[in-house]
Amino acid sequence: MNDTRRSRVVLGVLLGAALLMITIDYRGGADSPLRALRGVGATVFGPVERASATVVRPVGNTFDAITDAPDQRRRAERLARENQRLREQLRANRLNQSRADQLDRLLGTAGVGGYRIRAAQVISAGQGLEDTVTIDIGSRDGVRRDMTVIAAEGLVGRVTRVGPATATVLLATDVTSTVGARLEDSKEIGIVQGRGRRGLGGGGQTPLRYQLLDADAPMRVGQRLVTLGSQGERPYVPGVPIGVVERIDRPVGGLTRTAYVRPFVRFTSLDVVAVVVEPPKKDPRDSVLPPSPKPSVTPSASPSARPDDKKDDKDEKDDKDADRRTPSARPSTGD
């Protein structure tokens, strides 16, 4: 259609009429005089509107999805980071709870033994030939060479090198480690030596060996060991639990016996430890040892298999055999 003056006038009249009808319908509300006309329009144009919406809506949704994709991706990435942070926080809380429990038990051990300690955390393990670990306290915390290092369960080792903020601990399992020890109950004295990494790897349960000074002194499996203590209380303070005798070997023709000891401490999973910076005022002896395990109850024998019944049957049989043998062995009247 050509853009003429007449067409512009017609368009203006139609727009004016539309605005007038909209105004009248809006002001009339529910009682609008154009209500019937509005119903006719809805009947006529409603299906067309629904059909056009059905065609246009997928296109609009696709366009919205394309335009909203960067925001959705950023939101997904933000949620993933938040989930990762929460998981790390949960692991940290569990780790902190575990360390708090270890520290609580460590303080209990130190309190029973009368040790003054500085708590520390193992931050690395030695990579050389020695069995060593590094802890996160040093000379600024009062740590000195040849101080005893303990865990909640018992002896860990001794300090060999000290820096301002860290220290190196030689573990009791090292082949160069020698610890004076005392058996519980009998109080017999001996030497505990480390067996090195070969005593730890492959599920090894006895990385320590023990030899009595008195080769004839009594020793049995299940006896526990504590530190004897050193002169001047260095490098080892007395009364620290070491481990349990697992087996005893006597070499053929040898004069000494060697006991293999399962330590109380798990040297492959050290975490919270402590340096004894002040020894006890008196030897705690066996007081730091945990309570001895109760012996298992042996089940009673069945009444049908009583040893006494078998013994009585055997005695009765022997008596009958003796009666049968007696006449043939009796001397004759003439003799």
mmCIF file of C-alpha atoms in Angstrom:
data_model
loop_
_atom_site.group_PDB
_atom_site.id
_atom_site.type_symbol
_atom_site.label_atom_id
_atom_site.label_comp_id
_atom_site.label_asym_id
_atom_site.label_seq_id
_atom_site.Cartn_x
_atom_site.Cartn_y
_atom_site.Cartn_z
ATOM 1 C CA MET A 1 0.000 0.000 0.000
ATOM 2 C CA ASN A 2 1.337 3.422 -0.959
ATOM 3 C CA ASP A 3 2.118 5.841 1.809
ATOM 4 C CA THR A 4 -0.434 8.518 0.972
ATOM 5 C CA ARG A 5 -2.054 11.204 3.018
ATOM 6 C CA ARG A 6 -5.310 9.255 3.038
ATOM 7 C CA SER A 7 -3.690 6.097 4.432
ATOM 8 C CA ARG A 8 -2.027 8.074 7.203
ATOM 9 C CA VAL A 9 -5.367 9.651 8.122
ATOM 10 C CA VAL A 10 -7.059 6.238 8.222
ATOM 11 C CA LEU A 11 -4.278 4.822 10.395
ATOM 12 C CA GLY A 12 -4.551 7.770 12.781
ATOM 13 C CA VAL A 13 -8.342 7.348 13.053
ATOM 14 C CA LEU A 14 -7.957 3.623 13.788
ATOM 15 C CA LEU A 15 -5.326 4.258 16.462
ATOM 16 C CA GLY A 16 -7.488 6.937 18.054
ATOM 17 C CA ALA A 17 -10.483 4.620 18.045
ATOM 18 C CA ALA A 18 -8.417 1.828 19.593
ATOM 19 C CA LEU A 19 -7.145 4.099 22.347
ATOM 20 C CA LEU A 20 -10.670 5.353 22.992
ATOM 21 C CA MET A 21 -12.034 1.824 23.249
ATOM 22 C CA ILE A 22 -9.204 0.774 25.572
ATOM 23 C CA THR A 23 -9.838 3.785 27.825
ATOM 24 C CA ILE A 24 -13.597 3.163 27.936
ATOM 25 C CA ASP A 25 -13.107 -0.547 28.656
ATOM 26 C CA TYR A 26 -10.521 0.124 31.366
ATOM 27 C CA ARG A 27 -12.652 2.748 33.139
ATOM 28 C CA GLY A 28 -15.768 0.636 32.893
ATOM 29 C CA GLY A 29 -14.201 -2.353 34.619
ATOM 30 C CA ALA A 30 -16.618 -5.262 35.039
ATOM 31 C CA ASP A 31 -19.555 -3.053 33.862
ATOM 32 C CA SER A 32 -17.780 -1.874 30.733
ATOM 33 C CA PRO A 33 -20.141 -1.299 27.761
ATOM 34 C CA LEU A 34 -17.524 -2.975 25.574
ATOM 35 C CA ARG A 35 -17.602 -6.204 27.566
ATOM 36 C CA ALA A 36 -19.529 -8.059 24.863
ATOM 37 C CA LEU A 37 -17.146 -6.792 22.182
ATOM 38 C CA ARG A 38 -14.212 -7.951 24.303
ATOM 39 C CA GLY A 39 -15.726 -11.450 24.566
ATOM 40 C CA VAL A 40 -16.201 -11.566 20.790
ATOM 41 C CA GLY A 41 -12.575 -10.557 20.306
ATOM 42 C CA ALA A 42 -11.382 -13.215 22.708
ATOM 43 C CA THR A 43 -13.466 -15.842 20.876
ATOM 44 C CA VAL A 44 -12.147 -14.813 17.481
ATOM 45 C CA PHE A 45 -8.538 -14.068 18.245
ATOM 46 C CA GLY A 46 -7.947 -16.533 21.154
ATOM 47 C CA PRO A 47 -7.195 -19.584 18.977
ATOM 48 C CA VAL A 48 -4.930 -17.485 16.757
ATOM 49 C CA GLU A 49 -3.060 -16.274 19.834
ATOM 50 C CA ARG A 50 -2.670 -19.795 21.208
ATOM 51 C CA ALA A 51 -1.477 -21.138 17.853
ATOM 52 C CA SER A 52 1.065 -18.365 17.482
ATOM 53 C CA ALA A 53 2.232 -18.894 21.066
ATOM 54 C CA THR A 54 2.691 -22.608 20.379
ATOM 55 C CA VAL A 55 4.887 -21.784 17.417
ATOM 56 C CA VAL A 56 6.830 -18.951 19.008
ATOM 57 C CA ARG A 57 7.330 -20.392 22.534
ATOM 58 C CA PRO A 58 9.973 -23.071 21.619
ATOM 59 C CA VAL A 59 11.910 -20.446 19.714
ATOM 60 C CA GLY A 60 11.734 -18.116 22.680
ATOM 61 C CA ASN A 61 12.741 -20.867 25.087
ATOM 62 C CA THR A 62 15.700 -21.783 22.905
ATOM 63 C CA PHE A 63 16.754 -18.166 22.746
ATOM 64 C CA ASP A 64 16.415 -17.837 26.538
ATOM 65 C CA ALA A 65 18.445 -21.014 27.054
ATOM 66 C CA ILE A 66 21.194 -19.702 24.784
ATOM 67 C CA THR A 67 21.299 -16.329 26.480
ATOM 68 C CA ASP A 68 21.100 -17.850 30.011
ATOM 69 C CA ALA A 69 23.704 -20.605 29.383
ATOM 70 C CA PRO A 70 26.726 -18.588 30.621
ATOM 71 C CA ASP A 71 24.901 -17.676 33.831
ATOM 72 C CA GLN A 72 23.854 -21.283 34.431
ATOM 73 C CA ARG A 73 27.389 -22.501 33.839
ATOM 74 C CA ARG A 74 28.809 -19.943 36.253
ATOM 75 C CA ARG A 75 26.178 -20.935 38.815
ATOM 76 C CA ALA A 76 27.050 -24.642 38.397
ATOM 77 C CA GLU A 77 30.755 -23.877 38.815
ATOM 78 C CA ARG A 78 30.034 -21.794 41.917
ATOM 79 C CA LEU A 79 27.982 -24.625 43.432
ATOM 80 C CA ALA A 80 30.734 -27.146 42.632
ATOM 81 C CA ARG A 81 33.315 -24.948 44.362
ATOM 82 C CA GLU A 82 31.016 -24.563 47.337
ATOM 83 C CA ASN A 83 30.527 -28.342 47.578
ATOM 84 C CA GLN A 84 34.277 -28.895 47.412
ATOM 85 C CA ARG A 85 34.851 -26.311 50.144
ATOM 86 C CA LEU A 86 32.238 -27.961 52.366
ATOM 87 C CA ARG A 87 33.759 -31.409 51.806
ATOM 88 C CA GLU A 88 37.220 -30.099 52.709
ATOM 89 C CA GLN A 89 35.798 -28.398 55.780
ATOM 90 C CA LEU A 90 34.136 -31.647 56.840
ATOM 91 C CA ARG A 91 37.382 -33.586 56.418
ATOM 92 C CA ALA A 92 39.265 -30.908 58.357
ATOM 93 C CA ASN A 93 36.708 -31.064 61.170
ATOM 94 C CA ARG A 94 37.021 -34.853 61.349
ATOM 95 C CA LEU A 95 40.828 -34.589 61.333
ATOM 96 C CA ASN A 96 40.756 -31.917 64.032
ATOM 97 C CA GLN A 97 38.440 -34.093 66.130
ATOM 98 C CA SER A 98 40.788 -37.060 65.737
ATOM 99 C CA ARG A 99 43.782 -34.932 66.742
ATOM 100 C CA ALA A 100 41.879 -33.516 69.681
ATOM 101 C CA ASP A 101 41.153 -37.057 70.872
ATOM 102 C CA GLN A 102 44.831 -38.004 70.492
ATOM 103 C CA LEU A 103 45.913 -34.900 72.383
ATOM 104 C CA ASP A 104 43.435 -35.634 75.168
ATOM 105 C CA ARG A 105 44.789 -39.182 75.569
ATOM 106 C CA LEU A 106 48.355 -37.853 75.373
ATOM 107 C CA LEU A 107 47.689 -35.421 78.202
ATOM 108 C CA GLY A 108 46.235 -38.290 80.223
ATOM 109 C CA THR A 109 49.387 -40.368 79.706
ATOM 110 C CA ALA A 110 51.617 -37.445 80.668
ATOM 111 C CA GLY A 111 49.522 -36.753 83.744
ATOM 112 C CA VAL A 112 49.751 -40.335 85.013
ATOM 113 C CA GLY A 113 53.511 -40.480 84.449
ATOM 114 C CA GLY A 114 54.190 -37.007 85.829
ATOM 115 C CA TYR A 115 55.820 -35.826 82.580
ATOM 116 C CA ARG A 116 55.857 -32.175 81.540
ATOM 117 C CA ILE A 117 55.412 -32.164 77.779
ATOM 118 C CA ARG A 118 55.255 -29.994 74.657
ATOM 119 C CA ALA A 119 52.691 -31.297 72.179
ATOM 120 C CA ALA A 120 53.721 -31.485 68.535
ATOM 121 C CA GLN A 121 52.568 -32.775 65.176
ATOM 122 C CA VAL A 122 54.530 -34.990 62.813
ATOM 123 C CA ILE A 123 54.970 -33.055 59.569
ATOM 124 C CA SER A 124 57.251 -35.363 57.552
ATOM 125 C CA ALA A 125 59.072 -38.693 57.599
ATOM 126 C CA GLY A 126 62.767 -39.237 56.953
ATOM 127 C CA GLN A 127 63.752 -40.365 53.469
ATOM 128 C CA GLY A 128 67.220 -41.706 54.287
ATOM 129 C CA LEU A 129 68.396 -44.904 55.898
ATOM 130 C CA GLU A 130 67.360 -43.814 59.376
ATOM 131 C CA ASP A 131 63.877 -44.235 60.828
ATOM 132 C CA THR A 132 63.138 -40.582 61.621
ATOM 133 C CA VAL A 133 60.278 -38.098 61.580
ATOM 134 C CA THR A 134 60.180 -34.306 61.768
ATOM 135 C CA ILE A 135 57.938 -32.493 64.245
ATOM 136 C CA ASP A 136 56.719 -28.895 64.168
ATOM 137 C CA ILE A 137 58.313 -27.600 67.389
ATOM 138 C CA GLY A 138 61.929 -26.725 68.079
ATOM 139 C CA SER A 139 64.344 -24.810 70.297
ATOM 140 C CA ARG A 140 61.967 -21.849 70.572
ATOM 141 C CA ASP A 141 59.535 -24.231 72.306
ATOM 142 C CA GLY A 142 62.097 -25.533 74.787
ATOM 143 C CA VAL A 143 63.052 -28.659 72.825
ATOM 144 C CA ARG A 144 66.636 -29.918 73.237
ATOM 145 C CA ARG A 145 68.635 -32.833 71.934
ATOM 146 C CA ASP A 146 68.211 -36.230 73.627
ATOM 147 C CA MET A 147 64.741 -35.509 74.946
ATOM 148 C CA THR A 148 62.193 -38.348 75.058
ATOM 149 C CA VAL A 149 59.344 -38.275 72.530
ATOM 150 C CA ILE A 150 56.105 -40.078 73.376
ATOM 151 C CA ALA A 151 52.644 -40.650 71.924
ATOM 152 C CA ALA A 152 49.427 -41.356 73.797
ATOM 153 C CA GLU A 153 50.181 -45.104 73.593
ATOM 154 C CA GLY A 154 53.848 -45.046 74.599
ATOM 155 C CA LEU A 155 57.432 -44.501 73.461
ATOM 156 C CA VAL A 156 58.166 -42.954 70.045
ATOM 157 C CA GLY A 157 61.887 -42.186 70.237
ATOM 158 C CA ARG A 158 64.306 -39.382 71.070
ATOM 159 C CA VAL A 159 65.212 -35.992 69.650
ATOM 160 C CA THR A 160 68.461 -36.038 67.654
ATOM 161 C CA ARG A 161 68.496 -32.662 65.826
ATOM 162 C CA VAL A 162 66.850 -29.385 66.786
ATOM 163 C CA GLY A 163 66.103 -26.271 64.750
ATOM 164 C CA PRO A 164 64.348 -23.079 65.813
ATOM 165 C CA ALA A 165 60.900 -24.311 64.743
ATOM 166 C CA THR A 166 61.338 -28.035 63.971
ATOM 167 C CA ALA A 167 63.115 -31.077 65.381
ATOM 168 C CA THR A 168 64.144 -34.507 64.116
ATOM 169 C CA VAL A 169 63.118 -37.584 66.093
ATOM 170 C CA LEU A 170 64.957 -40.909 65.837
ATOM 171 C CA LEU A 171 62.314 -43.604 66.181
ATOM 172 C CA ALA A 172 62.755 -46.502 68.591
ATOM 173 C CA THR A 173 62.531 -48.837 65.581
ATOM 174 C CA ASP A 174 65.799 -47.587 64.070
ATOM 175 C CA VAL A 175 68.645 -50.124 64.057
ATOM 176 C CA THR A 176 70.859 -47.702 65.975
ATOM 177 C CA SER A 177 68.267 -47.152 68.698
ATOM 178 C CA THR A 178 68.982 -48.738 72.089
ATOM 179 C CA VAL A 179 66.602 -48.302 75.022
ATOM 180 C CA GLY A 180 66.991 -49.594 78.558
ATOM 181 C CA ALA A 181 63.805 -51.443 79.483
ATOM 182 C CA ARG A 182 62.201 -53.217 82.420
ATOM 183 C CA LEU A 183 59.748 -56.107 82.399
ATOM 184 C CA GLU A 184 56.568 -55.597 84.345
ATOM 185 C CA ASP A 185 55.989 -57.904 87.336
ATOM 186 C CA SER A 186 59.504 -59.391 87.470
ATOM 187 C CA LYS A 187 61.274 -56.004 87.031
ATOM 188 C CA GLU A 188 64.058 -57.719 85.085
ATOM 189 C CA ILE A 189 66.245 -55.316 83.132
ATOM 190 C CA GLY A 190 67.240 -55.625 79.499
ATOM 191 C CA ILE A 191 67.895 -53.758 76.264
ATOM 192 C CA VAL A 192 65.375 -52.972 73.526
ATOM 193 C CA GLN A 193 66.814 -52.498 70.035
ATOM 194 C CA GLY A 194 65.161 -51.471 66.787
ATOM 195 C CA ARG A 195 65.068 -53.756 63.764
ATOM 196 C CA GLY A 196 64.883 -50.971 61.171
ATOM 197 C CA ARG A 197 62.471 -50.604 58.292
ATOM 198 C CA ARG A 198 62.358 -54.343 57.680
ATOM 199 C CA GLY A 199 60.566 -54.676 60.989
ATOM 200 C CA LEU A 200 57.881 -52.232 59.834
ATOM 201 C CA GLY A 201 57.190 -53.143 56.238
ATOM 202 C CA GLY A 202 55.063 -56.002 55.006
ATOM 203 C CA GLY A 203 52.742 -55.850 57.990
ATOM 204 C CA GLY A 204 55.572 -56.498 60.461
ATOM 205 C CA GLN A 205 54.229 -56.587 63.999
ATOM 206 C CA THR A 206 57.495 -56.863 65.966
ATOM 207 C CA PRO A 207 59.905 -54.102 64.899
ATOM 208 C CA LEU A 208 61.658 -54.263 68.302
ATOM 209 C CA ARG A 209 63.755 -56.969 69.976
ATOM 210 C CA TYR A 210 64.592 -57.335 73.641
ATOM 211 C CA GLN A 211 67.414 -59.111 75.445
ATOM 212 C CA LEU A 212 67.630 -59.630 79.214
ATOM 213 C CA LEU A 213 70.853 -58.856 81.036
ATOM 214 C CA ASP A 214 70.307 -62.023 83.080
ATOM 215 C CA ALA A 215 70.065 -64.901 80.612
ATOM 216 C CA ASP A 216 68.362 -67.124 83.194
ATOM 217 C CA ALA A 217 65.784 -64.587 84.338
ATOM 218 C CA PRO A 218 62.144 -65.591 83.764
ATOM 219 C CA MET A 219 60.382 -64.096 80.762
ATOM 220 C CA ARG A 220 57.102 -65.030 79.119
ATOM 221 C CA VAL A 221 55.012 -64.061 76.146
ATOM 222 C CA GLY A 222 52.524 -61.321 77.003
ATOM 223 C CA GLN A 223 54.758 -59.454 79.442
ATOM 224 C CA ARG A 224 54.932 -55.724 78.849
ATOM 225 C CA LEU A 225 57.925 -53.411 78.859
ATOM 226 C CA VAL A 226 58.506 -49.871 80.105
ATOM 227 C CA THR A 227 61.545 -47.643 79.803
ATOM 228 C CA LEU A 228 64.119 -48.036 82.549
ATOM 229 C CA GLY A 229 65.266 -44.419 82.341
ATOM 230 C CA SER A 230 68.670 -42.931 81.585
ATOM 231 C CA GLN A 231 71.251 -41.243 83.740
ATOM 232 C CA GLY A 232 70.187 -37.627 84.040
ATOM 233 C CA GLU A 233 66.822 -38.643 82.500
ATOM 234 C CA ARG A 234 68.260 -38.298 78.984
ATOM 235 C CA PRO A 235 67.637 -39.532 76.421
ATOM 236 C CA TYR A 236 64.850 -41.569 78.033
ATOM 237 C CA VAL A 237 62.688 -40.843 81.052
ATOM 238 C CA PRO A 238 61.470 -43.843 83.105
ATOM 239 C CA GLY A 239 58.103 -45.557 83.006
ATOM 240 C CA VAL A 240 57.118 -44.952 79.368
ATOM 241 C CA PRO A 241 55.280 -47.983 77.911
ATOM 242 C CA ILE A 242 57.195 -49.681 75.067
ATOM 243 C CA GLY A 243 55.334 -52.819 74.002
ATOM 244 C CA VAL A 244 54.386 -56.440 74.557
ATOM 245 C CA VAL A 245 56.538 -59.574 74.197
ATOM 246 C CA GLU A 246 55.132 -61.489 71.212
ATOM 247 C CA ARG A 247 57.578 -64.409 70.979
ATOM 248 C CA ILE A 248 60.832 -65.623 72.534
ATOM 249 C CA ASP A 249 63.658 -67.291 70.616
ATOM 250 C CA ARG A 250 66.624 -69.156 72.093
ATOM 251 C CA PRO A 251 69.328 -69.880 69.509
ATOM 252 C CA VAL A 252 70.612 -73.470 69.405
ATOM 253 C CA GLY A 253 73.611 -73.616 71.722
ATOM 254 C CA GLY A 254 73.157 -69.955 72.656
ATOM 255 C CA LEU A 255 73.245 -68.544 76.152
ATOM 256 C CA THR A 256 70.892 -65.622 75.615
ATOM 257 C CA ARG A 257 67.253 -65.390 74.629
ATOM 258 C CA THR A 258 65.832 -62.819 72.255
ATOM 259 C CA ALA A 259 62.268 -61.599 72.630
ATOM 260 C CA TYR A 260 60.439 -59.866 69.803
ATOM 261 C CA VAL A 261 58.246 -56.993 70.910
ATOM 262 C CA ARG A 262 55.081 -55.536 69.415
ATOM 263 C CA PRO A 263 55.151 -51.819 70.302
ATOM 264 C CA PHE A 264 52.143 -49.977 71.646
ATOM 265 C CA VAL A 265 52.730 -47.148 69.145
ATOM 266 C CA ARG A 266 51.912 -47.539 65.434
ATOM 267 C CA PHE A 267 55.032 -46.043 63.903
ATOM 268 C CA THR A 268 53.547 -46.040 60.400
ATOM 269 C CA SER A 269 50.726 -43.626 61.352
ATOM 270 C CA LEU A 270 52.276 -41.132 63.761
ATOM 271 C CA ASP A 271 50.452 -37.823 64.028
ATOM 272 C CA VAL A 272 50.164 -36.120 67.427
ATOM 273 C CA VAL A 273 53.203 -36.671 69.686
ATOM 274 C CA ALA A 274 54.878 -34.851 72.570
ATOM 275 C CA VAL A 275 58.397 -34.045 73.743
ATOM 276 C CA VAL A 276 59.037 -34.610 77.439
ATOM 277 C CA VAL A 277 60.716 -31.341 78.462
ATOM 278 C CA GLU A 278 60.779 -32.179 82.172
ATOM 279 C CA PRO A 279 61.113 -35.695 83.688
ATOM 280 C CA PRO A 280 58.877 -36.967 86.504
ATOM 281 C CA LYS A 281 59.872 -36.293 90.097
ATOM 282 C CA LYS A 282 59.774 -40.047 90.801
ATOM 283 C CA ASP A 283 59.845 -43.188 88.697
ATOM 284 C CA PRO A 284 56.235 -44.041 87.733
ATOM 285 C CA ARG A 285 57.225 -47.725 87.302
ATOM 286 C CA ASP A 286 54.282 -49.569 85.711
ATOM 287 C CA SER A 287 51.607 -46.982 86.464
ATOM 288 C CA VAL A 288 51.515 -45.619 82.903
ATOM 289 C CA LEU A 289 50.815 -49.060 81.425
ATOM 290 C CA PRO A 290 47.200 -49.626 80.399
ATOM 291 C CA PRO A 291 45.171 -52.098 82.502
ATOM 292 C CA SER A 292 46.130 -55.710 81.848
ATOM 293 C CA PRO A 293 43.641 -57.599 79.658
ATOM 294 C CA LYS A 294 41.398 -59.983 81.552
ATOM 295 C CA PRO A 295 42.175 -63.692 80.963
ATOM 296 C CA SER A 296 39.673 -65.535 78.815
ATOM 297 C CA VAL A 297 37.373 -67.999 80.596
ATOM 298 C CA THR A 298 38.097 -71.645 79.713
ATOM 299 C CA PRO A 299 34.882 -73.566 78.959
ATOM 300 C CA SER A 300 34.152 -76.492 81.307
ATOM 301 C CA ALA A 301 34.384 -80.073 80.016
ATOM 302 C CA SER A 302 31.252 -81.987 79.104
ATOM 303 C CA PRO A 303 29.974 -84.350 81.884
ATOM 304 C CA SER A 304 29.829 -87.206 79.398
ATOM 305 C CA ALA A 305 33.585 -86.974 78.844
ATOM 306 C CA ARG A 306 34.817 -86.620 82.414
ATOM 307 C CA PRO A 307 38.436 -87.764 82.862
ATOM 308 C CA ASP A 308 37.554 -89.284 86.265
ATOM 309 C CA ASP A 309 35.095 -91.722 84.665
ATOM 310 C CA LYS A 310 37.703 -92.910 82.192
ATOM 311 C CA LYS A 311 40.229 -93.298 84.981
ATOM 312 C CA ASP A 312 37.793 -95.384 87.060
ATOM 313 C CA ASP A 313 37.075 -97.687 84.084
ATOM 314 C CA LYS A 314 40.800 -98.152 83.505
ATOM 315 C CA ASP A 315 41.456 -98.964 87.170
ATOM 316 C CA GLU A 316 38.644 -101.549 87.183
ATOM 317 C CA LYS A 317 40.026 -103.232 84.073
ATOM 318 C CA ASP A 318 43.536 -103.335 85.606
ATOM 319 C CA ASP A 319 42.129 -104.999 88.740
ATOM 320 C CA LYS A 320 40.435 -107.736 86.693
ATOM 321 C CA ASP A 321 43.622 -108.399 84.738
ATOM 322 C CA ALA A 322 45.551 -108.700 87.994
ATOM 323 C CA ASP A 323 43.032 -111.252 89.378
ATOM 324 C CA ARG A 324 43.404 -113.407 86.263
ATOM 325 C CA ARG A 325 47.189 -113.369 86.534
ATOM 326 C CA THR A 326 47.370 -114.113 90.295
ATOM 327 C CA PRO A 327 46.735 -117.964 90.353
ATOM 328 C CA SER A 328 49.419 -118.709 87.756
ATOM 329 C CA ALA A 329 51.968 -116.682 89.632
ATOM 330 C CA ARG A 330 51.206 -118.106 93.129
ATOM 331 C CA PRO A 331 53.913 -120.511 94.473
ATOM 332 C CA SER A 332 52.915 -124.240 94.944
ATOM 333 C CA THR A 333 52.459 -125.945 98.359
ATOM 334 C CA GLY A 334 55.536 -128.030 97.932
ATOM 335 C CA ASP A 335 57.674 -124.970 97.451
#
